[in-house]
Coordinates of C-alpha atoms in Angstrom, one line a residue:
Chain A
M22 CA 90.9 -76.6 32.0
T23 CA 93.5 -74.5 30.2
S24 CA 92.0 -72.7 27.2
E25 CA 93.8 -72.7 23.9
F26 CA 94.5 -69.0 24.3
E27 CA 96.1 -69.6 27.7
F28 CA 98.1 -72.4 26.3
I29 CA 99.4 -70.3 23.4
D30 CA 100.3 -67.5 25.9
R31 CA 102.2 -69.9 28.0
M32 CA 104.3 -71.2 25.1
K33 CA 104.9 -67.6 23.9
S34 CA 106.3 -66.6 27.3
R35 CA 108.2 -69.8 27.9
Y36 CA 110.0 -69.8 24.5
G37 CA 110.1 -66.1 23.9
L38 CA 107.9 -66.4 20.8
S39 CA 107.3 -62.7 20.1
R40 CA 105.9 -63.3 16.6
I41 CA 103.0 -65.5 17.7
G42 CA 99.5 -64.3 18.3
D43 CA 98.3 -62.2 15.4
D44 CA 96.1 -63.2 12.4
C45 CA 99.3 -63.6 10.4
A46 CA 102.9 -63.7 11.1
V47 CA 104.8 -60.9 9.5
L48 CA 108.2 -61.7 7.9
P49 CA 110.5 -59.2 6.0
K50 CA 110.5 -59.9 2.3
D51 CA 112.5 -57.1 0.5
H52 CA 113.0 -53.4 1.2
L53 CA 109.5 -52.5 0.0
T54 CA 107.5 -55.5 1.1
D55 CA 106.7 -57.8 4.1
T56 CA 105.3 -61.3 3.8
V57 CA 102.2 -62.2 5.9
I58 CA 101.5 -65.9 6.5
T59 CA 98.8 -67.9 8.3
A60 CA 97.8 -71.4 9.1
D61 CA 94.3 -72.7 9.9
M62 CA 93.5 -76.3 10.8
L63 CA 89.9 -77.5 10.0
V64 CA 88.7 -80.8 11.5
E65 CA 85.7 -82.9 10.4
D66 CA 82.8 -82.8 12.9
I67 CA 84.5 -80.0 14.8
D68 CA 84.9 -77.2 12.2
F69 CA 82.6 -78.7 9.4
R70 CA 80.3 -81.7 8.8
L71 CA 80.4 -83.7 5.6
D72 CA 76.6 -84.1 5.6
W73 CA 76.0 -80.3 5.8
A74 CA 78.4 -79.1 3.2
T75 CA 79.4 -80.2 -0.3
P76 CA 83.0 -81.0 -0.9
E77 CA 83.2 -77.8 -3.0
Q78 CA 81.9 -75.8 -0.1
I79 CA 84.5 -77.3 2.3
G80 CA 87.3 -76.6 -0.2
H81 CA 86.1 -73.0 -0.6
K82 CA 85.9 -72.5 3.2
A83 CA 89.4 -74.0 3.8
L84 CA 90.9 -71.3 1.7
A85 CA 88.5 -68.6 2.7
V86 CA 89.4 -68.7 6.4
S87 CA 93.1 -68.2 5.6
L88 CA 92.4 -65.4 3.1
S89 CA 90.3 -63.8 5.9
D90 CA 93.4 -63.8 8.1
I91 CA 95.4 -62.1 5.4
A92 CA 92.6 -59.5 4.9
A93 CA 92.8 -58.8 8.7
M94 CA 96.4 -57.6 8.2
G95 CA 95.5 -55.5 5.2
G96 CA 97.5 -58.0 3.1
D97 CA 97.2 -59.1 -0.5
P98 CA 97.1 -62.9 -0.8
K99 CA 99.6 -64.5 -3.2
W100 CA 100.0 -68.2 -2.6
A101 CA 98.8 -71.1 -0.5
M102 CA 99.6 -74.6 0.6
L103 CA 97.1 -77.3 1.5
S104 CA 97.8 -80.3 3.7
I105 CA 95.0 -82.8 3.8
G106 CA 94.5 -86.0 5.8
V107 CA 91.8 -88.3 4.4
S108 CA 90.5 -91.7 5.2
E109 CA 90.8 -94.5 2.7
K110 CA 87.0 -94.6 2.3
L111 CA 86.8 -90.9 1.3
W112 CA 90.0 -91.2 -0.9
K113 CA 88.1 -93.7 -3.1
T114 CA 85.3 -91.2 -3.8
D115 CA 85.4 -88.0 -5.9
F116 CA 85.6 -86.0 -2.6
L117 CA 89.1 -84.6 -3.2
D118 CA 88.5 -83.7 -6.8
R119 CA 85.4 -81.7 -5.8
F120 CA 87.2 -80.3 -2.8
Y121 CA 90.0 -78.9 -4.9
S122 CA 87.5 -77.6 -7.5
G123 CA 85.9 -75.5 -4.8
W124 CA 89.3 -74.4 -3.4
H125 CA 90.6 -73.5 -6.8
A126 CA 87.5 -71.4 -7.8
L127 CA 88.2 -69.1 -4.8
A128 CA 91.9 -69.1 -5.3
T129 CA 91.5 -68.0 -9.0
E130 CA 89.2 -65.1 -7.9
F131 CA 92.0 -63.8 -5.7
G132 CA 94.9 -64.7 -7.9
V133 CA 96.2 -67.2 -5.3
K134 CA 98.6 -70.0 -6.5
L135 CA 98.8 -73.4 -4.9
I136 CA 102.5 -74.0 -4.3
G137 CA 102.6 -77.1 -2.1
G138 CA 101.2 -79.1 0.8
D139 CA 100.8 -82.7 1.7
V140 CA 98.4 -85.6 1.3
S141 CA 98.2 -88.1 4.2
R142 CA 96.0 -90.9 5.3
T143 CA 94.0 -90.7 8.5
P144 CA 92.4 -93.6 10.4
G145 CA 89.2 -91.5 10.7
H146 CA 88.2 -87.9 10.4
L147 CA 89.1 -85.7 7.6
V148 CA 91.6 -82.9 8.5
I149 CA 92.8 -79.9 6.5
D150 CA 95.5 -77.5 7.3
S151 CA 95.3 -74.4 5.1
V152 CA 98.4 -72.1 4.8
A153 CA 98.3 -68.9 2.9
G154 CA 100.9 -66.2 2.3
G155 CA 100.5 -62.6 1.1
E156 CA 102.2 -59.3 0.8
V157 CA 101.9 -55.9 2.4
A158 CA 103.8 -52.7 2.2
K159 CA 106.8 -52.8 4.5
G160 CA 105.9 -52.0 8.2
R161 CA 102.2 -51.3 7.2
A162 CA 100.6 -54.7 8.2
I163 CA 97.8 -53.9 10.7
P164 CA 98.3 -55.8 14.0
R165 CA 95.9 -56.7 16.7
S166 CA 98.1 -54.8 19.2
G167 CA 97.9 -51.2 18.0
A168 CA 94.6 -50.0 19.5
K169 CA 94.8 -47.0 21.8
A170 CA 92.4 -45.4 24.2
G171 CA 90.1 -43.0 22.3
D172 CA 90.4 -44.9 19.0
L173 CA 87.1 -45.5 17.2
M174 CA 85.9 -49.1 16.6
Y175 CA 84.2 -50.3 13.4
V176 CA 83.0 -53.6 12.0
S177 CA 82.2 -54.5 8.4
G178 CA 79.0 -56.1 7.2
E179 CA 76.3 -57.7 9.3
L180 CA 76.9 -60.1 12.2
G181 CA 75.4 -63.3 13.4
G182 CA 74.3 -64.7 10.1
A183 CA 76.9 -67.6 10.1
A184 CA 75.9 -68.6 13.6
A185 CA 72.2 -68.5 12.7
G186 CA 73.0 -70.6 9.6
L187 CA 74.7 -73.1 11.8
K188 CA 71.7 -73.3 14.1
L189 CA 69.4 -73.8 11.2
L190 CA 71.6 -76.6 9.9
E191 CA 71.5 -78.3 13.3
Q192 CA 67.7 -77.9 13.4
G193 CA 67.3 -79.1 9.8
V194 CA 65.6 -75.8 8.8
A195 CA 66.2 -74.6 5.2
D196 CA 67.1 -71.0 4.7
A197 CA 69.4 -70.6 1.7
E198 CA 70.7 -67.2 2.5
L199 CA 71.6 -67.8 6.2
I200 CA 73.0 -71.3 5.5
E201 CA 75.1 -69.7 2.7
K202 CA 76.6 -67.3 5.3
Q203 CA 77.8 -70.4 7.3
L204 CA 79.0 -72.4 4.3
H205 CA 80.1 -69.8 1.8
V206 CA 82.4 -67.5 3.8
Y207 CA 83.6 -64.6 1.7
P208 CA 87.0 -63.2 2.8
Q209 CA 87.1 -59.4 3.1
V210 CA 90.4 -59.1 1.2
I211 CA 89.4 -56.1 -0.9
L212 CA 88.0 -54.2 2.0
G213 CA 91.1 -55.0 4.1
K214 CA 93.3 -53.5 1.4
Q215 CA 91.1 -50.4 1.1
L216 CA 91.2 -49.9 4.9
L217 CA 95.0 -50.1 4.9
Q218 CA 95.1 -47.3 2.3
L219 CA 93.2 -45.0 4.6
G220 CA 96.2 -44.7 6.9
L221 CA 93.9 -44.4 9.9
L222 CA 93.8 -48.0 11.2
S223 CA 95.5 -48.9 14.6
A224 CA 94.3 -52.5 14.9
M225 CA 92.4 -55.1 12.9
I226 CA 91.2 -58.7 13.4
D227 CA 88.8 -60.9 11.4
L228 CA 85.7 -62.2 13.2
S229 CA 86.3 -65.9 13.3
D230 CA 85.6 -66.8 17.0
G231 CA 82.9 -64.1 17.4
L232 CA 82.7 -60.4 18.1
S233 CA 83.0 -60.6 21.9
S234 CA 85.9 -63.0 21.8
D235 CA 87.8 -61.4 18.9
L236 CA 87.4 -57.9 20.5
M237 CA 88.9 -59.4 23.6
H238 CA 91.9 -60.6 21.6
V239 CA 92.4 -57.1 20.4
C240 CA 92.0 -55.6 23.9
R241 CA 94.5 -58.1 25.4
A242 CA 97.0 -57.6 22.6
S243 CA 96.7 -53.8 22.8
A244 CA 96.3 -53.6 26.6
V245 CA 93.1 -51.6 26.3
G246 CA 89.4 -52.0 26.9
A247 CA 86.4 -51.1 24.8
I248 CA 82.8 -49.8 24.9
L249 CA 80.4 -51.3 22.4
Y250 CA 77.2 -49.4 21.6
T251 CA 74.5 -52.0 22.0
R252 CA 72.2 -50.3 19.4
S253 CA 75.0 -50.0 16.8
I254 CA 75.9 -53.6 16.5
P255 CA 74.8 -54.6 13.0
V256 CA 72.7 -57.7 13.7
D257 CA 72.0 -59.5 10.4
T258 CA 68.4 -58.6 9.5
K259 CA 67.7 -62.1 8.1
I260 CA 68.1 -63.7 11.5
G261 CA 64.8 -62.2 12.6
S262 CA 62.8 -64.5 10.4
H263 CA 63.8 -67.5 12.5
F264 CA 64.9 -66.3 16.0
A265 CA 63.8 -63.8 18.7
A266 CA 65.6 -60.4 18.8
A267 CA 67.5 -61.4 21.9
D268 CA 68.8 -64.6 20.3
A269 CA 69.7 -62.7 17.1
F270 CA 71.7 -60.1 19.2
D271 CA 73.5 -63.0 21.0
M272 CA 74.4 -64.5 17.7
A273 CA 75.8 -61.2 16.5
L274 CA 77.8 -60.6 19.7
N275 CA 79.0 -64.2 20.4
G276 CA 78.5 -66.2 17.2
G277 CA 81.6 -67.1 15.2
E278 CA 82.5 -67.4 11.5
D279 CA 81.1 -64.2 10.1
F280 CA 84.6 -63.4 8.9
Q281 CA 83.9 -59.7 8.8
L282 CA 86.6 -57.3 9.8
L283 CA 86.8 -55.5 13.3
F284 CA 89.1 -52.5 13.3
T285 CA 90.0 -49.5 15.4
T286 CA 91.0 -46.1 13.9
T287 CA 92.6 -42.8 14.9
G288 CA 89.8 -40.9 13.2
P289 CA 86.3 -41.3 11.6
V290 CA 85.9 -43.6 8.6
E291 CA 83.2 -42.9 6.0
M292 CA 82.8 -46.0 3.9
D293 CA 79.9 -48.1 2.7
G294 CA 79.5 -51.4 4.6
V295 CA 81.3 -50.4 7.7
T296 CA 79.6 -49.4 11.0
L297 CA 80.9 -47.5 14.0
I298 CA 80.2 -49.7 17.0
G299 CA 82.1 -48.1 19.8
Y300 CA 85.5 -46.9 21.0
I301 CA 88.6 -48.0 22.9
T302 CA 89.3 -47.2 26.6
D303 CA 92.3 -47.5 28.8
E304 CA 90.7 -50.2 31.1
T305 CA 92.8 -53.2 30.0
G306 CA 90.6 -56.3 29.2
Q307 CA 87.3 -54.6 30.2
V308 CA 84.6 -54.6 27.5
Y309 CA 81.2 -53.1 28.1
L310 CA 77.9 -52.9 26.2
E311 CA 76.5 -49.4 26.5
E312 CA 72.8 -48.6 26.1
D313 CA 71.4 -45.3 24.8
D314 CA 70.8 -44.2 28.4
G315 CA 74.5 -44.8 29.3
T316 CA 73.8 -48.0 31.3
R317 CA 76.8 -50.4 30.9
T318 CA 76.9 -54.2 31.1
R319 CA 80.2 -56.1 31.3
V320 CA 80.8 -58.4 28.3
V321 CA 82.2 -61.9 28.9
P322 CA 83.7 -63.4 25.8
G323 CA 81.2 -66.0 24.6
G324 CA 82.6 -66.9 21.2
F325 CA 83.9 -70.2 19.9
R326 CA 86.9 -71.9 21.5
H327 CA 88.2 -75.4 21.0
F328 CA 89.2 -75.9 24.6
Chain B
M17 CA 93.2 -97.3 -6.6
T18 CA 94.8 -93.9 -7.5
S19 CA 98.0 -93.4 -5.6
E20 CA 98.7 -90.1 -3.9
F21 CA 101.4 -89.4 -6.5
E22 CA 99.0 -89.9 -9.4
F23 CA 96.4 -87.7 -7.6
I24 CA 98.9 -84.9 -7.2
D25 CA 100.0 -85.2 -10.9
R26 CA 96.3 -85.0 -11.9
M27 CA 95.8 -81.8 -9.9
K28 CA 99.0 -80.4 -11.3
S29 CA 98.0 -80.8 -14.8
R30 CA 94.3 -79.9 -14.3
Y31 CA 95.1 -76.6 -12.6
G32 CA 98.5 -75.8 -14.2
L33 CA 100.3 -76.0 -10.8
S34 CA 103.8 -75.8 -12.1
R35 CA 105.3 -75.2 -8.6
I36 CA 104.0 -78.4 -7.0
G37 CA 106.1 -81.5 -6.7
D38 CA 109.4 -80.8 -5.1
D39 CA 110.6 -81.2 -1.5
C40 CA 109.9 -77.4 -1.1
A41 CA 108.2 -74.7 -3.1
V42 CA 110.6 -72.0 -4.2
L43 CA 109.4 -68.4 -4.0
P44 CA 111.3 -65.2 -4.9
K45 CA 112.3 -63.2 -1.8
D46 CA 114.6 -60.4 -2.8
H47 CA 117.3 -59.9 -5.5
L48 CA 119.8 -62.2 -3.6
T49 CA 117.6 -64.8 -2.0
D50 CA 114.8 -67.3 -2.6
T51 CA 112.4 -68.6 0.0
V52 CA 111.9 -72.4 0.3
I53 CA 108.8 -73.6 2.1
T54 CA 107.4 -77.1 2.9
A55 CA 104.4 -78.7 4.7
D56 CA 104.2 -82.2 6.2
M57 CA 101.2 -83.7 7.8
L58 CA 101.8 -86.4 10.5
V59 CA 98.8 -88.5 11.7
E60 CA 98.7 -90.6 14.8
D61 CA 98.7 -94.4 14.1
I62 CA 99.7 -93.7 10.5
D63 CA 102.9 -91.8 10.8
F64 CA 103.6 -92.3 14.5
R65 CA 102.3 -94.1 17.6
L66 CA 101.8 -92.6 21.0
D67 CA 102.8 -95.8 22.7
W68 CA 106.1 -96.1 20.8
A69 CA 107.4 -92.5 21.1
T70 CA 107.6 -89.9 23.8
P71 CA 105.8 -86.6 23.3
E72 CA 109.3 -85.0 23.0
Q73 CA 110.3 -87.5 20.3
I74 CA 107.1 -86.7 18.3
G75 CA 107.7 -83.0 18.6
H76 CA 111.3 -83.5 17.4
K77 CA 110.2 -85.6 14.5
A78 CA 107.4 -83.2 13.4
L79 CA 110.0 -80.5 12.9
A80 CA 112.8 -82.8 11.6
V81 CA 110.8 -84.0 8.6
S82 CA 110.3 -80.5 7.4
L83 CA 113.9 -79.4 8.0
S84 CA 114.9 -82.5 6.0
D85 CA 112.8 -81.1 3.1
I86 CA 114.6 -77.8 3.4
A87 CA 117.9 -79.6 3.5
A88 CA 117.0 -81.4 0.2
M89 CA 116.8 -78.0 -1.5
G90 CA 120.2 -77.0 -0.1
G91 CA 118.3 -74.4 2.0
D92 CA 118.9 -72.8 5.3
P93 CA 115.9 -73.1 7.6
K94 CA 114.7 -69.9 9.3
W95 CA 111.1 -70.2 10.6
A96 CA 108.3 -72.7 11.2
M97 CA 104.6 -72.9 11.8
L98 CA 102.9 -75.7 13.7
S99 CA 99.2 -76.7 13.4
I100 CA 98.1 -79.3 15.8
G101 CA 94.7 -81.1 16.3
V102 CA 94.4 -82.8 19.6
S103 CA 91.7 -84.7 21.4
E104 CA 90.2 -83.3 24.7
K105 CA 91.7 -86.3 26.5
L106 CA 95.2 -85.6 25.4
W107 CA 94.7 -81.8 25.8
K108 CA 94.2 -82.4 29.6
T109 CA 97.6 -84.1 29.9
D110 CA 101.1 -82.7 29.7
F111 CA 101.4 -84.0 26.1
L112 CA 101.6 -80.7 24.3
D113 CA 104.0 -79.1 26.8
R114 CA 106.4 -82.0 26.3
F115 CA 105.7 -82.1 22.5
Y116 CA 106.7 -78.4 22.2
S117 CA 109.7 -79.0 24.4
G118 CA 111.0 -81.6 21.9
W119 CA 110.1 -79.5 19.0
H120 CA 111.8 -76.4 20.5
A121 CA 115.1 -78.2 21.3
L122 CA 115.6 -79.1 17.6
A123 CA 114.4 -75.6 16.5
T124 CA 117.0 -74.0 18.7
E125 CA 119.7 -76.2 17.3
F126 CA 119.0 -74.9 13.8
G127 CA 118.1 -71.3 14.7
V128 CA 114.5 -71.9 13.6
K129 CA 111.8 -69.5 15.0
L130 CA 108.2 -70.6 15.6
I131 CA 106.1 -67.8 14.0
G132 CA 102.6 -69.2 13.9
G133 CA 100.2 -72.1 13.5
D134 CA 96.9 -73.2 14.9
V135 CA 95.5 -75.3 17.7
S136 CA 92.4 -77.3 17.0
R137 CA 90.3 -80.0 18.7
T138 CA 89.9 -83.4 17.0
P139 CA 87.3 -86.1 17.8
G140 CA 90.0 -88.7 17.8
H141 CA 93.5 -89.0 16.4
L142 CA 96.3 -86.5 17.0
V143 CA 97.3 -84.7 13.8
I144 CA 100.2 -82.4 13.2
D145 CA 100.9 -80.2 10.2
S146 CA 104.5 -78.9 10.2
V147 CA 105.4 -76.0 7.9
A148 CA 108.9 -74.7 7.6
G149 CA 110.5 -71.9 5.6
G150 CA 114.1 -71.3 4.7
E151 CA 116.4 -69.4 2.4
V152 CA 118.7 -70.2 -0.4
A153 CA 120.8 -68.1 -2.8
K154 CA 118.7 -66.9 -5.7
G155 CA 118.2 -69.5 -8.4
R156 CA 120.4 -72.0 -6.6
A157 CA 117.8 -74.3 -4.9
I158 CA 118.4 -77.9 -5.9
P159 CA 115.3 -79.4 -7.5
R160 CA 114.3 -83.0 -8.1
S161 CA 114.1 -82.3 -11.8
G162 CA 117.7 -81.5 -12.8
A163 CA 119.3 -85.0 -13.2
K164 CA 120.7 -85.7 -16.6
A165 CA 122.0 -88.9 -18.3
G166 CA 125.6 -89.5 -17.2
D167 CA 125.3 -87.7 -13.8
L168 CA 126.7 -89.6 -10.8
M169 CA 124.4 -90.6 -8.0
Y170 CA 125.2 -90.4 -4.3
V171 CA 123.5 -91.0 -1.0
S172 CA 124.5 -89.7 2.5
G173 CA 124.8 -91.9 5.6
E174 CA 123.6 -95.5 6.0
L175 CA 120.2 -96.7 4.9
G176 CA 117.5 -99.0 6.3
G177 CA 118.1 -98.2 10.0
A178 CA 114.8 -96.4 10.4
A179 CA 112.8 -99.2 8.8
A180 CA 114.6 -101.8 11.0
G181 CA 113.9 -99.7 14.1
L182 CA 110.2 -99.6 13.1
K183 CA 110.2 -103.4 12.7
L184 CA 111.8 -103.9 16.1
L185 CA 109.2 -101.6 17.7
E186 CA 106.4 -103.7 16.0
Q187 CA 108.1 -106.9 17.4
G188 CA 108.7 -105.4 20.8
V189 CA 112.5 -105.9 20.5
A190 CA 114.7 -103.4 22.3
D191 CA 117.7 -102.0 20.3
A192 CA 118.3 -98.5 21.4
E193 CA 120.4 -97.5 18.4
L194 CA 118.1 -98.7 15.6
I195 CA 114.9 -97.5 17.4
E196 CA 116.7 -94.1 17.8
K197 CA 117.0 -94.0 14.0
Q198 CA 113.3 -94.4 13.7
L199 CA 112.3 -92.0 16.4
H200 CA 115.1 -89.4 16.4
V201 CA 115.4 -88.4 12.8
Y202 CA 118.3 -86.0 12.3
P203 CA 117.8 -83.6 9.3
Q204 CA 120.8 -83.3 7.0
V205 CA 120.7 -79.5 6.9
I206 CA 124.4 -78.9 7.3
L207 CA 125.3 -81.4 4.7
G208 CA 122.7 -80.0 2.3
K209 CA 124.2 -76.5 2.5
Q210 CA 127.7 -78.0 2.0
L211 CA 126.6 -79.9 -1.1
L212 CA 125.0 -76.7 -2.5
Q213 CA 128.4 -74.9 -2.1
L214 CA 130.1 -77.6 -4.3
G215 CA 128.3 -76.3 -7.4
L216 CA 128.1 -79.8 -8.8
L217 CA 124.6 -80.9 -7.9
S218 CA 121.9 -81.4 -10.5
A219 CA 119.1 -82.9 -8.4
M220 CA 118.5 -83.7 -4.7
I221 CA 115.7 -85.3 -2.6
D222 CA 115.5 -86.5 1.0
L223 CA 114.8 -90.2 1.6
S224 CA 111.4 -90.1 3.3
D225 CA 109.5 -92.7 1.4
G226 CA 112.5 -95.0 0.8
L227 CA 115.4 -95.1 -1.7
S228 CA 113.5 -97.0 -4.5
S229 CA 110.5 -94.6 -4.3
D230 CA 112.4 -91.4 -3.8
L231 CA 114.8 -92.2 -6.7
M232 CA 111.8 -92.8 -8.9
H233 CA 110.5 -89.4 -7.9
V234 CA 113.8 -87.9 -9.1
C235 CA 113.7 -90.0 -12.3
R236 CA 110.2 -89.0 -13.2
A237 CA 110.7 -85.3 -12.4
S238 CA 114.0 -85.3 -14.4
A239 CA 112.7 -87.6 -17.2
V240 CA 115.7 -90.0 -16.7
G241 CA 116.4 -93.5 -15.5
A242 CA 119.1 -94.8 -13.1
I243 CA 121.5 -97.7 -12.5
L244 CA 122.1 -98.5 -8.8
Y245 CA 125.2 -100.5 -7.9
T246 CA 123.8 -103.3 -5.6
R247 CA 127.1 -103.6 -3.8
S248 CA 127.5 -99.9 -3.1
I249 CA 124.2 -99.3 -1.3
P250 CA 125.3 -98.4 2.2
V251 CA 123.1 -100.8 4.2
D252 CA 123.1 -99.8 7.9
T253 CA 125.6 -102.3 9.5
K254 CA 123.5 -102.5 12.8
I255 CA 120.6 -104.1 11.0
G256 CA 122.6 -107.4 10.7
S257 CA 122.3 -108.1 14.4
H258 CA 118.5 -108.6 14.0
F259 CA 117.8 -109.5 10.4
A260 CA 119.1 -111.6 7.5
A261 CA 121.3 -109.9 4.9
A262 CA 118.5 -110.0 2.3
D263 CA 116.0 -108.4 4.7
A264 CA 118.6 -105.7 5.6
F265 CA 119.2 -104.9 1.9
D266 CA 115.4 -104.7 1.3
M267 CA 115.1 -102.2 4.2
A268 CA 117.9 -100.1 2.8
L269 CA 116.3 -100.2 -0.7
N270 CA 112.6 -99.8 0.2
G271 CA 112.4 -98.7 3.9
G272 CA 111.4 -95.2 4.6
E273 CA 112.3 -92.4 7.0
D274 CA 116.1 -92.5 6.9
F275 CA 115.9 -88.8 5.9
Q276 CA 119.3 -89.1 4.3
L277 CA 120.0 -87.1 1.1
L278 CA 120.0 -88.7 -2.4
F279 CA 121.6 -86.5 -5.0
T280 CA 123.0 -86.5 -8.5
T281 CA 126.1 -84.6 -9.6
T282 CA 127.9 -83.5 -12.8
G283 CA 131.2 -84.7 -11.4
P284 CA 132.8 -86.7 -8.6
V285 CA 132.2 -85.7 -5.0
E286 CA 134.9 -86.5 -2.3
M287 CA 133.2 -86.0 1.0
D288 CA 133.0 -88.0 4.2
G289 CA 129.7 -89.7 4.8
V290 CA 128.5 -89.8 1.2
T291 CA 128.6 -92.9 -1.1
L292 CA 128.6 -93.2 -4.8
I293 CA 125.7 -95.6 -5.5
G294 CA 125.2 -95.4 -9.3
Y295 CA 124.5 -93.1 -12.2
I296 CA 121.7 -91.6 -14.3
T297 CA 120.6 -92.9 -17.7
D298 CA 118.3 -91.6 -20.4
E299 CA 115.8 -94.4 -20.0
T300 CA 112.9 -92.4 -18.4
G301 CA 111.5 -94.1 -15.3
Q302 CA 113.7 -97.2 -15.6
V303 CA 115.7 -98.0 -12.5
Y304 CA 117.9 -101.1 -12.3
L305 CA 120.1 -102.8 -9.7
E306 CA 123.4 -103.8 -11.2
E307 CA 125.6 -106.6 -9.8
D308 CA 129.4 -106.7 -10.0
D309 CA 129.1 -109.0 -13.1
G310 CA 126.9 -106.6 -14.9
T311 CA 123.6 -108.5 -14.4
R312 CA 120.7 -106.1 -14.1
T313 CA 117.4 -106.4 -12.2
R314 CA 114.5 -103.9 -12.7
V315 CA 113.6 -102.0 -9.5
V316 CA 109.9 -101.5 -8.7
P317 CA 109.5 -98.7 -6.2
G318 CA 108.6 -100.4 -2.9
G319 CA 108.7 -97.5 -0.5
F320 CA 106.0 -96.0 1.7
R321 CA 102.9 -94.6 0.2
H322 CA 99.7 -93.5 2.0
F323 CA 97.4 -94.7 -0.8

């Protein structure tokens, strides 16, 4: 079956859509500034479950995933639109009031204004399309496509916590901290802007599908490969209380929704909360895990995909 | 039950969302230009049916409704984003290829570039969120809120054809021209830009919900009322082949999805394809139909609403 990534590539080449395929589209604003803009669709029972998350948490996450895309360009979020399709049954409850309350709390934190959207009825599942726009200094947005052989590769935060939280929700196991990582995504907007200021970044992406998949997006867009140091991948230390080390590593490598930033640089970065995890090679689309003894294993992207 | 319009008003006042409630949001771009931006969610079996429309027609309509919103501001459409949630069953067919083909044909006609969006999976119904952006000379976008007592009121084209087409689809009656009006919406972008140039417009809206409902949106946003000349409402002449005159008039007054432009002006407009249908009064929220003999009947908005 065609994957969603293959489908998007086919549409890009058929219709000459050169602007498609980054975390955000970049549009010229004025002579100092570009606009960055992103859309994310969230569907009930695919991207979230009403019995696992409060309406406020779903509202928070709907905006957080879009702000994370803006962070991945080094952008400063400014405004958002929200389209929501809701069943008549849910419409009659306080769901939307609480949803907007969660949405608005995060928007206020980042100074984001709701400027529009749509309300529609659905025959069944709740569906949300979150659109956010931001600004970045002209020509300075960090694309996925700028990584070059020899560049260093870093990731922010710890990985796998959101995937572990999801697993615990599925298993009905309570662990407030890990479940919080799944439900209360924090977009790395401040870090993204700090990284842009360094002037060293060649490529950046947010980790939504999972490290192995998102790194492959960077490699394909940049026509490069990568070496990941197995020992350097910052596996979330809290996962170890519930899962074996091998499972924890798999969650960090392939689990989605950590919404940390993966970036490549032309020189070393000294900053709290970011970890050097490897480097870029010229072998297009080839990603390997490298052990301390130099042994290499090919990585097959194992992150989330819809199709 | 709270209507969608009441809900949006409540959110506006609770969170101070002054920019919400027009066909498009208006954002400053540079010192000469504003950006206008709109989002429309279309849900299978609510807004369209897969057995009544081809995938190309659904793709066309998804973009057309958003271009119509840009037309209603007097704007020039430039770019669009498309988020689509699709079931695995539909994903395996050629639906999306054909959908994008219909979408792209209309986009090409208006010079609109696809810059982003999202592809998601749904457990059931197809859902589309269409976002479009355009440009308008700084401070010149035509809002819903500018109508003043004494302004003249005009509408473009003929009304009721889309509602008649929908009825025929429901009844299984073939009438290519009327069904085309329902399925092949043509956004009035060129007319909207011409109207802006006149420098006479005080308010404008596109007829998506229906004349009675959309006029009420203008009246509420502008804190005015209106008199509609019963005899002047341009009822689509083709409806008469299938429906009684009273039904045809009801379709023109209350039927949705004609996507013509309703606008108010500070002076008379002489232009092909637009009809003077009444004038604005200072009785906030009061809309009346007026007969030739001066008799008046109160109009209760009878157009489409989701809730």
